[in-house]
Amino acid sequence: MLRIAVCDDEEYFRVRMEHIISEYMDKMGFDYVVNCFESGEAFLETGSQNFDYNIVFLDVNMKEMNGIETAKAIRKLMPDTYIVFVTAYITYSLEGYTVNAIRYILKEDDSIEMAVKECLDTIIGRMNYKETKYTFDFQNGKKDLIIDRILYVESRLHKVFFFVLDDGIVEYYMYDKLDSIEEKLSQFGFHRIHQSFLVNMRYVKKIERYKVILLNKLELSISKKYYKEIETKYVRSIGDI
């Protein structure tokens, strides 16, 4: 799933941007979510704590915390996020380089739609984005799941429970062994952290002593057997070694 945020203190442009982005994503057939925020503070207080965004569209000239300040904070939290500045005036272009902004888009009604869609073409091309689906035979029938939307898998009482992002967290289960699920999902960045847990590493926000904390603040236990291995994988995944 592609996660996109629009941060703008003008309601008209928040709504307009959300509509343009949604229209583009629907046409391309992508699974996505667009979240809108009315200030940099609102984004950093709520949005950035819940999910790791792929793309953030930022109004430069917001009150109190402007787009440049917000972008600098985003870079510390989400270094790989594509940042796009949306502004009425190109006056911050040099500062944009300091936060590695991919594009500036002018707030002009007659050109903004084309500019946003061209920008998304560029970003999607750089990401080489594609969604991988896998068919699982759950207790209530077969279902195609987008691998990227599975938070974690838990083994409990001879059942395997899948916790999936879908307008909240949706739960599916089947009768199977976690070892079998691990064989299927290990190639997609899932790692065993406990006899009972298999976690999607892209949703791990941090690791503390014998537990992982996911981007939605959920905590899962890490057994001593897996701790060193999962700690190493996490550090490598964020580019520290």
PDB file of N, CA and C in Angstrom, residues 1-11 13-22 25 31-40 42-59 62 70 74 78 81-82 84 86 120 165-168 203 215-216:
ATOM      1  N   MET A   1       0.828  -1.198   0.000  1.00  0.00           N
ATOM      2  CA  MET A   1       0.000   0.000   0.000  1.00  0.00           C
ATOM      3  C   MET A   1       0.869   1.258   0.000  1.00  0.00           C
ATOM      4  N   LEU A   2       0.510   2.217  -0.838  1.00  0.00           N
ATOM      5  CA  LEU A   2       1.194   3.502  -0.847  1.00  0.00           C
ATOM      6  C   LEU A   2       0.514   4.429   0.155  1.00  0.00           C
ATOM      7  N   ARG A   3       1.318   5.038   1.008  1.00  0.00           N
ATOM      8  CA  ARG A   3       0.790   5.941   2.029  1.00  0.00           C
ATOM      9  C   ARG A   3       1.209   7.366   1.685  1.00  0.00           C
ATOM     10  N   ILE A   4       0.210   8.214   1.526  1.00  0.00           N
ATOM     11  CA  ILE A   4       0.455   9.576   1.057  1.00  0.00           C
ATOM     12  C   ILE A   4      -0.180  10.553   2.032  1.00  0.00           C
ATOM     13  N   ALA A   5       0.546  11.616   2.364  1.00  0.00           N
ATOM     14  CA  ALA A   5       0.018  12.648   3.244  1.00  0.00           C
ATOM     15  C   ALA A   5      -0.017  13.981   2.509  1.00  0.00           C
ATOM     16  N   VAL A   6      -1.058  14.748   2.783  1.00  0.00           N
ATOM     17  CA  VAL A   6      -1.169  16.122   2.283  1.00  0.00           C
ATOM     18  C   VAL A   6      -1.247  17.026   3.504  1.00  0.00           C
ATOM     19  N   CYS A   7      -0.337  17.961   3.594  1.00  0.00           N
ATOM     20  CA  CYS A   7      -0.275  18.852   4.752  1.00  0.00           C
ATOM     21  C   CYS A   7      -0.377  20.289   4.258  1.00  0.00           C
ATOM     22  N   ASP A   8      -1.522  20.915   4.511  1.00  0.00           N
ATOM     23  CA  ASP A   8      -1.774  22.252   3.983  1.00  0.00           C
ATOM     24  C   ASP A   8      -2.793  22.939   4.890  1.00  0.00           C
ATOM     25  N   ASP A   9      -2.565  24.206   5.237  1.00  0.00           N
ATOM     26  CA  ASP A   9      -3.501  24.901   6.119  1.00  0.00           C
ATOM     27  C   ASP A   9      -4.668  25.538   5.368  1.00  0.00           C
ATOM     28  N   GLU A  10      -4.706  25.393   4.046  1.00  0.00           N
ATOM     29  CA  GLU A  10      -5.837  25.866   3.252  1.00  0.00           C
ATOM     30  C   GLU A  10      -6.725  24.680   2.878  1.00  0.00           C
ATOM     31  N   GLU A  11      -7.958  24.698   3.369  1.00  0.00           N
ATOM     32  CA  GLU A  11      -8.859  23.567   3.146  1.00  0.00           C
ATOM     33  C   GLU A  11      -9.093  23.314   1.659  1.00  0.00           C
ATOM     34  N   PHE A  13      -7.143  23.665  -0.901  1.00  0.00           N
ATOM     35  CA  PHE A  13      -6.056  22.928  -1.538  1.00  0.00           C
ATOM     36  C   PHE A  13      -5.875  21.534  -0.946  1.00  0.00           C
ATOM     37  N   ARG A  14      -6.205  21.356   0.333  1.00  0.00           N
ATOM     38  CA  ARG A  14      -6.176  19.988   0.900  1.00  0.00           C
ATOM     39  C   ARG A  14      -7.139  19.092   0.139  1.00  0.00           C
ATOM     40  N   VAL A  15      -8.361  19.591  -0.044  1.00  0.00           N
ATOM     41  CA  VAL A  15      -9.396  18.806  -0.737  1.00  0.00           C
ATOM     42  C   VAL A  15      -9.016  18.598  -2.195  1.00  0.00           C
ATOM     43  N   ARG A  16      -8.508  19.644  -2.831  1.00  0.00           N
ATOM     44  CA  ARG A  16      -8.133  19.547  -4.250  1.00  0.00           C
ATOM     45  C   ARG A  16      -7.009  18.534  -4.448  1.00  0.00           C
ATOM     46  N   MET A  17      -5.993  18.618  -3.600  1.00  0.00           N
ATOM     47  CA  MET A  17      -4.864  17.689  -3.709  1.00  0.00           C
ATOM     48  C   MET A  17      -5.305  16.253  -3.465  1.00  0.00           C
ATOM     49  N   GLU A  18      -6.124  16.043  -2.451  1.00  0.00           N
ATOM     50  CA  GLU A  18      -6.611  14.684  -2.161  1.00  0.00           C
ATOM     51  C   GLU A  18      -7.365  14.123  -3.355  1.00  0.00           C
ATOM     52  N   HIS A  19      -8.190  14.955  -3.993  1.00  0.00           N
ATOM     53  CA  HIS A  19      -8.961  14.506  -5.156  1.00  0.00           C
ATOM     54  C   HIS A  19      -8.040  14.147  -6.328  1.00  0.00           C
ATOM     55  N   ILE A  20      -7.065  14.994  -6.601  1.00  0.00           N
ATOM     56  CA  ILE A  20      -6.141  14.746  -7.720  1.00  0.00           C
ATOM     57  C   ILE A  20      -5.348  13.459  -7.485  1.00  0.00           C
ATOM     58  N   ILE A  21      -4.823  13.310  -6.272  1.00  0.00           N
ATOM     59  CA  ILE A  21      -4.013  12.128  -5.949  1.00  0.00           C
ATOM     60  C   ILE A  21      -4.860  10.859  -6.026  1.00  0.00           C
ATOM     61  N   SER A  22      -6.064  10.907  -5.446  1.00  0.00           N
ATOM     62  CA  SER A  22      -6.941   9.730  -5.455  1.00  0.00           C
ATOM     63  C   SER A  22      -7.327   9.335  -6.877  1.00  0.00           C
ATOM     64  N   MET A  25      -4.308   7.595  -8.422  1.00  0.00           N
ATOM     65  CA  MET A  25      -4.080   6.260  -7.859  1.00  0.00           C
ATOM     66  C   MET A  25      -5.133   5.266  -8.328  1.00  0.00           C
ATOM     67  N   ASP A  31      -3.197   0.299  -4.612  1.00  0.00           N
ATOM     68  CA  ASP A  31      -3.804   0.296  -3.290  1.00  0.00           C
ATOM     69  C   ASP A  31      -3.138   1.432  -2.517  1.00  0.00           C
ATOM     70  N   TYR A  32      -3.927   2.326  -1.936  1.00  0.00           N
ATOM     71  CA  TYR A  32      -3.325   3.530  -1.353  1.00  0.00           C
ATOM     72  C   TYR A  32      -4.213   4.086  -0.248  1.00  0.00           C
ATOM     73  N   VAL A  33      -3.655   5.005   0.507  1.00  0.00           N
ATOM     74  CA  VAL A  33      -4.422   5.800   1.449  1.00  0.00           C
ATOM     75  C   VAL A  33      -3.857   7.215   1.398  1.00  0.00           C
ATOM     76  N   VAL A  34      -4.745   8.208   1.417  1.00  0.00           N
ATOM     77  CA  VAL A  34      -4.338   9.616   1.469  1.00  0.00           C
ATOM     78  C   VAL A  34      -4.870  10.204   2.768  1.00  0.00           C
ATOM     79  N   ASN A  35      -3.993  10.713   3.609  1.00  0.00           N
ATOM     80  CA  ASN A  35      -4.390  11.366   4.848  1.00  0.00           C
ATOM     81  C   ASN A  35      -4.066  12.853   4.759  1.00  0.00           C
ATOM     82  N   CYS A  36      -4.994  13.685   5.222  1.00  0.00           N
ATOM     83  CA  CYS A  36      -4.805  15.137   5.145  1.00  0.00           C
ATOM     84  C   CYS A  36      -4.632  15.735   6.534  1.00  0.00           C
ATOM     85  N   PHE A  37      -3.767  16.737   6.610  1.00  0.00           N
ATOM     86  CA  PHE A  37      -3.474  17.415   7.872  1.00  0.00           C
ATOM     87  C   PHE A  37      -3.480  18.924   7.629  1.00  0.00           C
ATOM     88  N   GLU A  38      -3.973  19.666   8.603  1.00  0.00           N
ATOM     89  CA  GLU A  38      -4.124  21.111   8.429  1.00  0.00           C
ATOM     90  C   GLU A  38      -2.918  21.906   8.921  1.00  0.00           C
ATOM     91  N   SER A  39      -1.910  21.235   9.450  1.00  0.00           N
ATOM     92  CA  SER A  39      -0.704  21.935   9.909  1.00  0.00           C
ATOM     93  C   SER A  39       0.452  20.954  10.038  1.00  0.00           C
ATOM     94  N   GLY A  40       1.663  21.497  10.066  1.00  0.00           N
ATOM     95  CA  GLY A  40       2.832  20.653  10.294  1.00  0.00           C
ATOM     96  C   GLY A  40       2.788  20.001  11.650  1.00  0.00           C
ATOM     97  N   ALA A  42       0.109  19.118  13.353  1.00  0.00           N
ATOM     98  CA  ALA A  42      -0.869  18.017  13.340  1.00  0.00           C
ATOM     99  C   ALA A  42      -0.279  16.771  12.701  1.00  0.00           C
ATOM    100  N   PHE A  43       0.474  16.962  11.618  1.00  0.00           N
ATOM    101  CA  PHE A  43       1.099  15.820  10.959  1.00  0.00           C
ATOM    102  C   PHE A  43       2.104  15.139  11.875  1.00  0.00           C
ATOM    103  N   LEU A  44       2.953  15.905  12.507  1.00  0.00           N
ATOM    104  CA  LEU A  44       4.003  15.334  13.342  1.00  0.00           C
ATOM    105  C   LEU A  44       3.452  14.725  14.625  1.00  0.00           C
ATOM    106  N   GLU A  45       2.343  15.266  15.133  1.00  0.00           N
ATOM    107  CA  GLU A  45       1.764  14.758  16.370  1.00  0.00           C
ATOM    108  C   GLU A  45       0.969  13.482  16.165  1.00  0.00           C
ATOM    109  N   THR A  46       0.327  13.355  15.005  1.00  0.00           N
ATOM    110  CA  THR A  46      -0.555  12.197  14.795  1.00  0.00           C
ATOM    111  C   THR A  46      -0.142  11.326  13.629  1.00  0.00           C
ATOM    112  N   GLY A  47      -0.054  11.913  12.444  1.00  0.00           N
ATOM    113  CA  GLY A  47       0.211  11.121  11.249  1.00  0.00           C
ATOM    114  C   GLY A  47       1.541  10.405  11.263  1.00  0.00           C
ATOM    115  N   SER A  48       2.610  11.102  11.607  1.00  0.00           N
ATOM    116  CA  SER A  48       3.935  10.501  11.516  1.00  0.00           C
ATOM    117  C   SER A  48       4.159   9.432  12.566  1.00  0.00           C
ATOM    118  N   GLN A  49       3.335   9.413  13.603  1.00  0.00           N
ATOM    119  CA  GLN A  49       3.501   8.417  14.658  1.00  0.00           C
ATOM    120  C   GLN A  49       2.792   7.114  14.329  1.00  0.00           C
ATOM    121  N   ASN A  50       1.894   7.156  13.368  1.00  0.00           N
ATOM    122  CA  ASN A  50       1.105   5.962  13.054  1.00  0.00           C
ATOM    123  C   ASN A  50       1.662   5.157  11.890  1.00  0.00           C
ATOM    124  N   PHE A  51       2.108   5.841  10.829  1.00  0.00           N
ATOM    125  CA  PHE A  51       2.563   5.112   9.661  1.00  0.00           C
ATOM    126  C   PHE A  51       3.732   5.812   8.992  1.00  0.00           C
ATOM    127  N   ASP A  52       4.496   5.034   8.292  1.00  0.00           N
ATOM    128  CA  ASP A  52       5.633   5.539   7.541  1.00  0.00           C
ATOM    129  C   ASP A  52       5.139   5.920   6.150  1.00  0.00           C
ATOM    130  N   TYR A  53       5.096   7.217   5.837  1.00  0.00           N
ATOM    131  CA  TYR A  53       4.539   7.671   4.567  1.00  0.00           C
ATOM    132  C   TYR A  53       5.564   7.552   3.436  1.00  0.00           C
ATOM    133  N   ASN A  54       5.069   7.147   2.269  1.00  0.00           N
ATOM    134  CA  ASN A  54       5.911   7.088   1.074  1.00  0.00           C
ATOM    135  C   ASN A  54       6.106   8.471   0.469  1.00  0.00           C
ATOM    136  N   ILE A  55       5.036   9.267   0.461  1.00  0.00           N
ATOM    137  CA  ILE A  55       5.051  10.589  -0.180  1.00  0.00           C
ATOM    138  C   ILE A  55       4.338  11.583   0.735  1.00  0.00           C
ATOM    139  N   VAL A  56       4.933  12.761   0.889  1.00  0.00           N
ATOM    140  CA  VAL A  56       4.285  13.831   1.656  1.00  0.00           C
ATOM    141  C   VAL A  56       4.274  15.102   0.811  1.00  0.00           C
ATOM    142  N   PHE A  57       3.071  15.640   0.572  1.00  0.00           N
ATOM    143  CA  PHE A  57       2.918  16.923  -0.100  1.00  0.00           C
ATOM    144  C   PHE A  57       2.787  17.998   0.978  1.00  0.00           C
ATOM    145  N   LEU A  58       3.700  18.957   0.983  1.00  0.00           N
ATOM    146  CA  LEU A  58       3.767  19.964   2.036  1.00  0.00           C
ATOM    147  C   LEU A  58       3.550  21.375   1.492  1.00  0.00           C
ATOM    148  N   ASP A  59       2.612  22.096   2.093  1.00  0.00           N
ATOM    149  CA  ASP A  59       2.497  23.517   1.810  1.00  0.00           C
ATOM    150  C   ASP A  59       3.679  24.222   2.474  1.00  0.00           C
ATOM    151  N   MET A  62       2.843  27.582   5.627  1.00  0.00           N
ATOM    152  CA  MET A  62       1.876  27.348   6.692  1.00  0.00           C
ATOM    153  C   MET A  62       2.215  28.230   7.891  1.00  0.00           C
ATOM    154  N   THR A  70       8.742  21.592   8.855  1.00  0.00           N
ATOM    155  CA  THR A  70       8.083  20.283   8.916  1.00  0.00           C
ATOM    156  C   THR A  70       8.893  19.238   8.157  1.00  0.00           C
ATOM    157  N   ILE A  74      10.421  15.682   9.301  1.00  0.00           N
ATOM    158  CA  ILE A  74      10.079  14.450   8.585  1.00  0.00           C
ATOM    159  C   ILE A  74      11.343  13.677   8.219  1.00  0.00           C
ATOM    160  N   MET A  78      11.523   9.904   8.849  1.00  0.00           N
ATOM    161  CA  MET A  78      11.287   9.090   7.654  1.00  0.00           C
ATOM    162  C   MET A  78      12.261   9.509   6.565  1.00  0.00           C
ATOM    163  N   THR A  81      11.267   9.114   2.702  1.00  0.00           N
ATOM    164  CA  THR A  81      10.015   9.668   2.194  1.00  0.00           C
ATOM    165  C   THR A  81      10.270  10.679   1.078  1.00  0.00           C
ATOM    166  N   TYR A  82       9.433  10.627   0.051  1.00  0.00           N
ATOM    167  CA  TYR A  82       9.503  11.622  -1.020  1.00  0.00           C
ATOM    168  C   TYR A  82       8.726  12.864  -0.566  1.00  0.00           C
ATOM    169  N   VAL A  84       7.326  16.620  -1.431  1.00  0.00           N
ATOM    170  CA  VAL A  84       6.954  17.524  -2.515  1.00  0.00           C
ATOM    171  C   VAL A  84       6.424  18.799  -1.878  1.00  0.00           C
ATOM    172  N   VAL A  86       4.369  22.251  -2.072  1.00  0.00           N
ATOM    173  CA  VAL A  86       3.291  22.896  -2.821  1.00  0.00           C
ATOM    174  C   VAL A  86       3.211  24.331  -2.307  1.00  0.00           C
ATOM    175  N   LEU A 120       3.813  12.529  -9.534  1.00  0.00           N
ATOM    176  CA  LEU A 120       3.557  11.153  -9.096  1.00  0.00           C
ATOM    177  C   LEU A 120       4.136  10.139 -10.075  1.00  0.00           C
ATOM    178  N   LEU A 165      -3.630  -4.373   7.558  1.00  0.00           N
ATOM    179  CA  LEU A 165      -4.088  -2.982   7.471  1.00  0.00           C
ATOM    180  C   LEU A 165      -5.144  -2.862   6.388  1.00  0.00           C
ATOM    181  N   ASP A 166      -6.354  -2.451   6.790  1.00  0.00           N
ATOM    182  CA  ASP A 166      -7.438  -2.254   5.830  1.00  0.00           C
ATOM    183  C   ASP A 166      -8.499  -1.397   6.499  1.00  0.00           C
ATOM    184  N   ASP A 167      -8.309  -0.058   6.456  1.00  0.00           N
ATOM    185  CA  ASP A 167      -9.187   0.868   7.156  1.00  0.00           C
ATOM    186  C   ASP A 167      -9.252   0.481   8.638  1.00  0.00           C
ATOM    187  N   GLY A 168      -8.095   0.408   9.239  1.00  0.00           N
ATOM    188  CA  GLY A 168      -7.931  -0.139  10.579  1.00  0.00           C
ATOM    189  C   GLY A 168      -7.165  -1.444  10.459  1.00  0.00           C
ATOM    190  N   TYR A 203       7.259  -2.341   9.157  1.00  0.00           N
ATOM    191  CA  TYR A 203       6.419  -1.641  10.119  1.00  0.00           C
ATOM    192  C   TYR A 203       7.060  -1.527  11.499  1.00  0.00           C
ATOM    193  N   LEU A 215       4.859   0.732  14.007  1.00  0.00           N
ATOM    194  CA  LEU A 215       4.542   2.125  13.718  1.00  0.00           C
ATOM    195  C   LEU A 215       3.207   2.560  14.295  1.00  0.00           C
ATOM    196  N   ASN A 216       2.310   1.615  14.577  1.00  0.00           N
ATOM    197  CA  ASN A 216       1.036   1.961  15.201  1.00  0.00           C
ATOM    198  C   ASN A 216       1.098   1.827  16.722  1.00  0.00           C
TER     199      ASN A 216
END
